[in-house]
mmCIF file of C-alpha atoms in Angstrom:
data_model
loop_
_atom_site.group_PDB
_atom_site.id
_atom_site.type_symbol
_atom_site.label_atom_id
_atom_site.label_comp_id
_atom_site.label_asym_id
_atom_site.label_seq_id
_atom_site.Cartn_x
_atom_site.Cartn_y
_atom_site.Cartn_z
ATOM 1 C CA UNK G 664 21.692 -24.448 -24.384
ATOM 2 C CA UNK G 665 19.068 -27.155 -24.008
ATOM 3 C CA UNK G 666 19.448 -27.200 -20.201
ATOM 4 C CA UNK G 667 19.065 -23.430 -20.107
ATOM 5 C CA UNK G 668 15.858 -23.616 -22.137
ATOM 6 C CA UNK G 669 14.502 -26.353 -19.878
ATOM 7 C CA UNK G 670 15.371 -24.274 -16.817
ATOM 8 C CA UNK G 671 13.652 -21.206 -18.266
ATOM 9 C CA UNK G 672 10.575 -23.266 -19.130
ATOM 10 C CA UNK G 673 10.428 -24.738 -15.634
ATOM 11 C CA UNK G 674 10.780 -21.267 -14.111
ATOM 12 C CA UNK G 675 7.991 -19.885 -16.285
ATOM 13 C CA UNK G 676 5.713 -22.792 -15.405
ATOM 14 C CA UNK G 677 6.510 -22.356 -11.711
ATOM 15 C CA UNK G 678 5.722 -18.643 -11.807
ATOM 16 C CA UNK G 679 2.478 -19.322 -13.698
ATOM 17 C CA UNK G 680 1.457 -21.851 -11.041
ATOM 18 C CA UNK G 681 2.411 -19.330 -8.345
ATOM 19 C CA UNK G 682 0.177 -16.703 -9.973
ATOM 20 C CA UNK G 683 -2.766 -19.096 -10.213
ATOM 21 C CA UNK G 684 -2.419 -20.193 -6.601
ATOM 22 C CA UNK G 685 -1.986 -16.633 -5.370
ATOM 23 C CA UNK G 686 -4.987 -15.382 -7.290
ATOM 24 C CA UNK G 687 -7.236 -18.218 -6.111
ATOM 25 C CA UNK G 688 -6.317 -18.240 -2.436
ATOM 26 C CA UNK G 689 -5.917 -14.496 -2.302
ATOM 27 C CA UNK G 690 -9.535 -13.979 -3.286
ATOM 28 C CA UNK G 691 -10.738 -16.719 -0.940
ATOM 29 C CA UNK G 692 -8.890 -15.410 2.095
ATOM 30 C CA UNK G 693 -9.879 -11.807 1.380
ATOM 31 C CA UNK G 694 -13.564 -12.781 1.205
ATOM 32 C CA UNK G 695 -13.277 -14.841 4.405
ATOM 33 C CA UNK G 696 -11.631 -11.930 6.185
ATOM 34 C CA UNK G 697 -14.334 -9.554 4.972
ATOM 35 C CA UNK G 698 -17.073 -11.842 6.308
ATOM 36 C CA UNK G 699 -15.330 -12.266 9.669
ATOM 37 C CA UNK G 700 -14.712 -8.529 10.027
ATOM 38 C CA UNK G 701 -18.378 -7.773 9.330
ATOM 39 C CA UNK G 702 -19.701 -10.531 11.601
ATOM 40 C CA UNK G 703 -19.171 -8.580 14.837
ATOM 41 C CA UNK G 704 -20.807 -5.309 13.731
ATOM 42 C CA UNK G 705 -23.647 -7.240 12.104
ATOM 43 C CA UNK G 706 -24.331 -9.135 15.321
ATOM 44 C CA UNK G 707 -24.315 -5.928 17.357
ATOM 45 C CA UNK G 708 -26.700 -4.205 14.941
ATOM 46 C CA UNK G 709 -29.152 -7.098 14.809
ATOM 47 C CA UNK G 710 -28.968 -8.487 18.334
ATOM 48 C CA UNK G 711 -27.086 -5.919 20.425
ATOM 49 C CA UNK G 712 -30.161 -4.050 21.570
ATOM 50 C CA UNK G 713 -28.861 -0.642 20.509
ATOM 51 C CA UNK G 714 -32.016 0.285 18.610
ATOM 52 C CA UNK G 715 -30.169 1.059 15.385
ATOM 53 C CA UNK G 716 -32.594 1.614 12.519
ATOM 54 C CA UNK G 717 -32.021 0.691 8.899
ATOM 55 C CA UNK G 718 -31.844 4.339 7.943
ATOM 56 C CA UNK G 719 -29.134 5.014 10.514
ATOM 57 C CA UNK G 720 -27.178 1.982 9.316
ATOM 58 C CA UNK G 721 -27.225 2.952 5.652
ATOM 59 C CA UNK G 722 -26.446 6.558 6.520
ATOM 60 C CA UNK G 723 -23.350 5.384 8.372
ATOM 61 C CA UNK G 724 -22.384 3.109 5.459
ATOM 62 C CA UNK G 725 -22.747 5.988 3.014
ATOM 63 C CA UNK G 726 -20.576 8.194 5.234
ATOM 64 C CA UNK G 727 -17.823 5.573 5.389
ATOM 65 C CA UNK G 728 -17.959 4.937 1.647
ATOM 66 C CA UNK G 729 -17.854 8.648 0.912
ATOM 67 C CA UNK G 730 -14.869 9.078 3.212
ATOM 68 C CA UNK G 731 -12.748 6.184 2.001
ATOM 69 C CA UNK G 732 -13.816 5.829 -1.649
ATOM 70 C CA UNK G 733 -10.941 7.971 -2.909
ATOM 71 C CA UNK G 734 -8.451 5.950 -0.878
ATOM 72 C CA UNK G 735 -10.040 2.788 -2.241
ATOM 73 C CA UNK G 736 -9.236 3.975 -5.767
ATOM 74 C CA UNK G 737 -5.813 5.519 -5.170
ATOM 75 C CA UNK G 738 -4.081 2.954 -2.956
ATOM 76 C CA UNK G 739 -4.176 -0.014 -5.377
ATOM 77 C CA UNK G 740 -2.885 2.198 -8.198
ATOM 78 C CA UNK G 741 -0.120 3.504 -5.957
ATOM 79 C CA UNK G 742 1.059 0.251 -4.397
ATOM 80 C CA UNK G 743 0.655 -2.323 -7.171
ATOM 81 C CA UNK G 744 3.703 -1.278 -9.263
ATOM 82 C CA UNK G 745 5.912 -1.812 -6.211
ATOM 83 C CA UNK G 746 4.249 -4.781 -4.512
ATOM 84 C CA UNK G 747 2.934 -6.946 -7.339
ATOM 85 C CA UNK G 748 -0.016 -9.312 -7.209
ATOM 86 C CA UNK G 749 0.911 -11.654 -4.345
ATOM 87 C CA UNK G 750 2.134 -8.931 -2.008
ATOM 88 C CA UNK G 751 -0.976 -6.840 -2.719
ATOM 89 C CA UNK G 752 -3.164 -9.574 -1.216
ATOM 90 C CA UNK G 753 -0.852 -9.780 1.794
ATOM 91 C CA UNK G 754 -0.624 -6.028 2.270
ATOM 92 C CA UNK G 755 -4.336 -5.274 2.139
ATOM 93 C CA UNK G 756 -5.060 -8.198 4.425
ATOM 94 C CA UNK G 757 -2.552 -6.980 7.032
ATOM 95 C CA UNK G 758 -2.844 -3.178 6.798
ATOM 96 C CA UNK G 759 -0.396 -0.456 7.834
ATOM 97 C CA UNK G 760 0.974 -0.531 4.295
ATOM 98 C CA UNK G 761 2.614 2.877 3.999
ATOM 99 C CA UNK G 762 4.232 3.002 7.437
ATOM 100 C CA UNK G 763 5.217 -0.666 7.898
ATOM 101 C CA UNK G 764 4.971 -2.964 4.892
ATOM 102 C CA UNK G 765 6.090 -0.633 2.113
ATOM 103 C CA UNK G 766 9.357 0.355 3.862
ATOM 104 C CA UNK G 767 10.150 -3.331 4.419
ATOM 105 C CA UNK G 768 9.446 -4.129 0.768
ATOM 106 C CA UNK G 769 11.616 -1.301 -0.546
ATOM 107 C CA UNK G 770 14.533 -2.214 1.697
ATOM 108 C CA UNK G 771 14.285 -5.878 0.675
ATOM 109 C CA UNK G 772 14.130 -5.062 -3.032
ATOM 110 C CA UNK G 773 17.122 -2.765 -2.735
ATOM 111 C CA UNK G 774 19.084 -5.357 -0.745
ATOM 112 C CA UNK G 775 18.678 -8.064 -3.399
ATOM 113 C CA UNK G 776 18.913 -5.612 -6.310
ATOM 114 C CA UNK G 777 15.357 -6.345 -7.434
ATOM 115 C CA UNK G 778 13.676 -3.580 -9.390
ATOM 116 C CA UNK G 779 10.033 -2.855 -8.456
ATOM 117 C CA UNK G 780 7.636 -4.082 -11.110
ATOM 118 C CA UNK G 781 9.647 -7.214 -11.962
ATOM 119 C CA UNK G 782 9.000 -10.809 -10.951
ATOM 120 C CA UNK G 783 12.090 -10.751 -8.768
ATOM 121 C CA UNK G 784 10.781 -7.607 -7.110
ATOM 122 C CA UNK G 785 7.377 -9.210 -6.549
ATOM 123 C CA UNK G 786 8.893 -12.267 -4.852
ATOM 124 C CA UNK G 787 11.113 -10.033 -2.718
ATOM 125 C CA UNK G 788 8.041 -8.035 -1.703
ATOM 126 C CA UNK G 789 6.182 -11.162 -0.600
ATOM 127 C CA UNK G 790 9.089 -12.375 1.496
ATOM 128 C CA UNK G 791 9.631 -8.914 2.992
ATOM 129 C CA UNK G 792 6.007 -8.675 4.096
ATOM 130 C CA UNK G 793 6.227 -12.109 5.740
ATOM 131 C CA UNK G 794 9.286 -10.959 7.665
ATOM 132 C CA UNK G 795 7.715 -7.644 8.598
ATOM 133 C CA UNK G 796 4.627 -9.384 9.986
ATOM 134 C CA UNK G 797 6.701 -11.770 12.115
ATOM 135 C CA UNK G 798 8.744 -8.894 13.563
ATOM 136 C CA UNK G 799 5.584 -6.851 14.114
ATOM 137 C CA UNK G 800 3.827 -9.627 16.036
ATOM 138 C CA UNK G 801 6.885 -10.316 18.188
ATOM 139 C CA UNK G 802 7.227 -6.581 18.911
ATOM 140 C CA UNK G 803 3.548 -6.323 19.857
ATOM 141 C CA UNK G 804 3.822 -9.303 22.165
ATOM 142 C CA UNK G 805 6.909 -7.921 23.895
ATOM 143 C CA UNK G 806 6.451 -4.151 23.939
ATOM 144 C CA UNK G 807 2.656 -4.048 24.236
ATOM 145 C CA UNK G 808 1.549 -7.324 25.754
ATOM 146 C CA UNK G 809 4.409 -7.719 28.264
ATOM 147 C CA UNK G 810 5.998 -4.303 28.764
ATOM 148 C CA UNK G 811 3.262 -1.936 27.536
ATOM 149 C CA UNK G 812 1.951 -0.608 30.847
ATOM 150 C CA UNK G 813 5.422 -0.307 32.353
ATOM 151 C CA UNK G 814 6.817 1.552 29.320
ATOM 152 C CA UNK G 815 3.969 4.071 29.370
ATOM 153 C CA UNK G 816 4.594 4.694 33.068
ATOM 154 C CA UNK G 817 8.329 5.424 32.693
ATOM 155 C CA UNK G 818 8.371 7.385 29.412
ATOM 156 C CA UNK G 819 7.806 11.135 29.968
ATOM 157 C CA UNK G 820 4.679 12.562 28.382
ATOM 158 C CA UNK G 821 6.774 15.119 26.505
ATOM 159 C CA UNK G 822 8.633 12.279 24.748
ATOM 160 C CA UNK G 823 5.374 10.508 23.910
ATOM 161 C CA UNK G 824 3.977 13.733 22.439
ATOM 162 C CA UNK G 825 7.071 14.285 20.277
ATOM 163 C CA UNK G 826 6.916 10.668 19.079
ATOM 164 C CA UNK G 827 3.231 11.007 18.256
ATOM 165 C CA UNK G 828 3.839 14.134 16.191
ATOM 166 C CA UNK G 829 6.993 13.206 14.292
ATOM 167 C CA UNK G 830 7.388 9.426 13.994
ATOM 168 C CA UNK G 831 4.846 8.975 11.183
ATOM 169 C CA UNK G 832 6.179 11.888 9.061
ATOM 170 C CA UNK G 833 9.708 10.573 9.595
ATOM 171 C CA UNK G 834 8.735 7.088 8.435
ATOM 172 C CA UNK G 835 6.851 8.378 5.395
ATOM 173 C CA UNK G 836 9.739 10.679 4.501
ATOM 174 C CA UNK G 837 12.148 7.750 4.644
ATOM 175 C CA UNK G 838 9.802 5.702 2.473
ATOM 176 C CA UNK G 839 9.675 8.520 -0.082
ATOM 177 C CA UNK G 840 13.462 8.709 -0.278
ATOM 178 C CA UNK G 841 13.720 4.919 -0.543
ATOM 179 C CA UNK G 842 11.174 4.932 -3.391
ATOM 180 C CA UNK G 843 13.156 7.559 -5.261
ATOM 181 C CA UNK G 844 16.396 5.611 -4.828
ATOM 182 C CA UNK G 845 14.827 2.283 -5.800
ATOM 183 C CA UNK G 846 12.836 3.432 -8.824
ATOM 184 C CA UNK G 847 15.657 5.539 -10.345
ATOM 185 C CA UNK G 848 13.207 7.634 -12.383
ATOM 186 C CA UNK G 849 14.418 11.254 -12.030
ATOM 187 C CA UNK G 850 11.954 12.633 -14.588
ATOM 188 C CA UNK G 851 8.934 11.078 -12.884
ATOM 189 C CA UNK G 852 10.289 12.051 -9.457
ATOM 190 C CA UNK G 853 10.573 15.721 -10.453
ATOM 191 C CA UNK G 854 7.074 15.654 -11.957
ATOM 192 C CA UNK G 855 5.657 14.059 -8.792
ATOM 193 C CA UNK G 856 7.348 16.593 -6.521
ATOM 194 C CA UNK G 857 6.184 19.482 -8.697
ATOM 195 C CA UNK G 858 2.610 18.217 -8.803
ATOM 196 C CA UNK G 859 2.542 17.592 -5.052
ATOM 197 C CA UNK G 860 3.846 21.108 -4.370
ATOM 198 C CA UNK G 861 1.311 22.642 -6.764
ATOM 199 C CA UNK G 862 -1.582 20.730 -5.193
ATOM 200 C CA UNK G 863 -0.491 21.502 -1.623
ATOM 201 C CA UNK G 864 0.485 25.165 -1.966
ATOM 202 C CA UNK G 865 -1.661 26.361 -4.874
ATOM 203 C CA UNK G 866 -4.736 24.227 -5.540
ATOM 204 C CA UNK G 867 -5.847 23.419 -1.991
ATOM 205 C CA UNK G 868 -5.503 26.987 -0.636
ATOM 206 C CA UNK G 869 -7.616 28.180 -3.584
ATOM 207 C CA UNK G 870 -10.158 25.348 -3.228
ATOM 208 C CA UNK G 871 -10.165 24.033 0.364
ATOM 209 C CA UNK G 872 -13.167 21.809 -0.412
ATOM 210 C CA UNK G 873 -10.817 19.602 -2.465
ATOM 211 C CA UNK G 874 -8.591 18.850 0.540
ATOM 212 C CA UNK G 875 -9.835 15.279 0.916
ATOM 213 C CA UNK G 876 -9.186 14.604 -2.768
ATOM 214 C CA UNK G 877 -5.685 16.095 -2.732
ATOM 215 C CA UNK G 878 -3.871 12.759 -2.764
ATOM 216 C CA UNK G 879 -5.998 11.393 -5.588
ATOM 217 C CA UNK G 880 -5.519 14.553 -7.636
ATOM 218 C CA UNK G 881 -1.755 14.471 -7.124
ATOM 219 C CA UNK G 882 -1.457 10.785 -8.051
ATOM 220 C CA UNK G 883 -3.617 10.996 -11.166
ATOM 221 C CA UNK G 884 -1.995 14.238 -12.335
ATOM 222 C CA UNK G 885 1.474 12.740 -11.888
ATOM 223 C CA UNK G 886 0.532 9.640 -13.892
ATOM 224 C CA UNK G 887 -0.963 11.683 -16.730
ATOM 225 C CA UNK G 888 1.891 14.195 -16.884
ATOM 226 C CA UNK G 889 4.524 11.451 -16.702
ATOM 227 C CA UNK G 890 2.916 9.765 -19.702
ATOM 228 C CA UNK G 891 2.391 12.984 -21.702
ATOM 229 C CA UNK G 892 5.894 14.279 -20.981
ATOM 230 C CA UNK G 893 7.672 10.982 -21.487
ATOM 231 C CA UNK G 894 10.973 11.100 -23.349
ATOM 232 C CA UNK G 895 11.476 10.893 -27.098
ATOM 233 C CA UNK G 896 12.827 7.342 -26.863
ATOM 234 C CA UNK G 897 9.714 6.217 -25.025
ATOM 235 C CA UNK G 898 7.447 7.788 -27.623
ATOM 236 C CA UNK G 899 9.417 6.088 -30.378
ATOM 237 C CA UNK G 900 9.139 2.762 -28.571
ATOM 238 C CA UNK G 901 5.375 3.228 -28.191
ATOM 239 C CA UNK G 902 5.084 4.042 -31.900
ATOM 240 C CA UNK G 903 7.089 0.977 -32.897
ATOM 241 C CA UNK G 904 5.055 -1.220 -30.584
ATOM 242 C CA UNK G 905 1.878 0.104 -32.166
#
């Protein structure tokens, strides 16, 4: 019994140290990446000789912010329950979350029987993203850096066009199915599918101006309805906790 308690204490202390380290270095590396990514455009604006005025610059900034602000709000809310803190820093640093990193995370969590939202699931997500990045870089080096031009020359244009049209929907569809299997939340799944169908086939045809906000509306509506329509046992648990 004593050894078990000591082991649990050591594990808790290790996870606490992991959280502190992740939070500290995650913020530092994200800020460094932001500065590096802005260095090139800043140099071109100031010293590139393009004659860009301040008004043009801020107009472009406002356009980008207006375009991606909804995504900025929705993506962290969508990904955090699956990825956890450490993997969130990795994912937003690397990019291609929905079509590359998220599938890897879900497969890894399923393989080790780690439920999303748990510490085990968070550690599995971090390791899965590391593996996905290694495979991605090796694939880029081989199929783009070494064989890229040759592959484009031998693959028929009709095949390239089919791949361009259907690969991304196929990947996202597989991710959706994997999420449903991993989360094992049939009530929330049915609510999400119903909300998505209502937004896509009812709301957006009636109000096309809301097309850009469709994802945000679907996510927020699913969260609210899932909470309002939660089961009796969940309501009783909330009441007891209060």
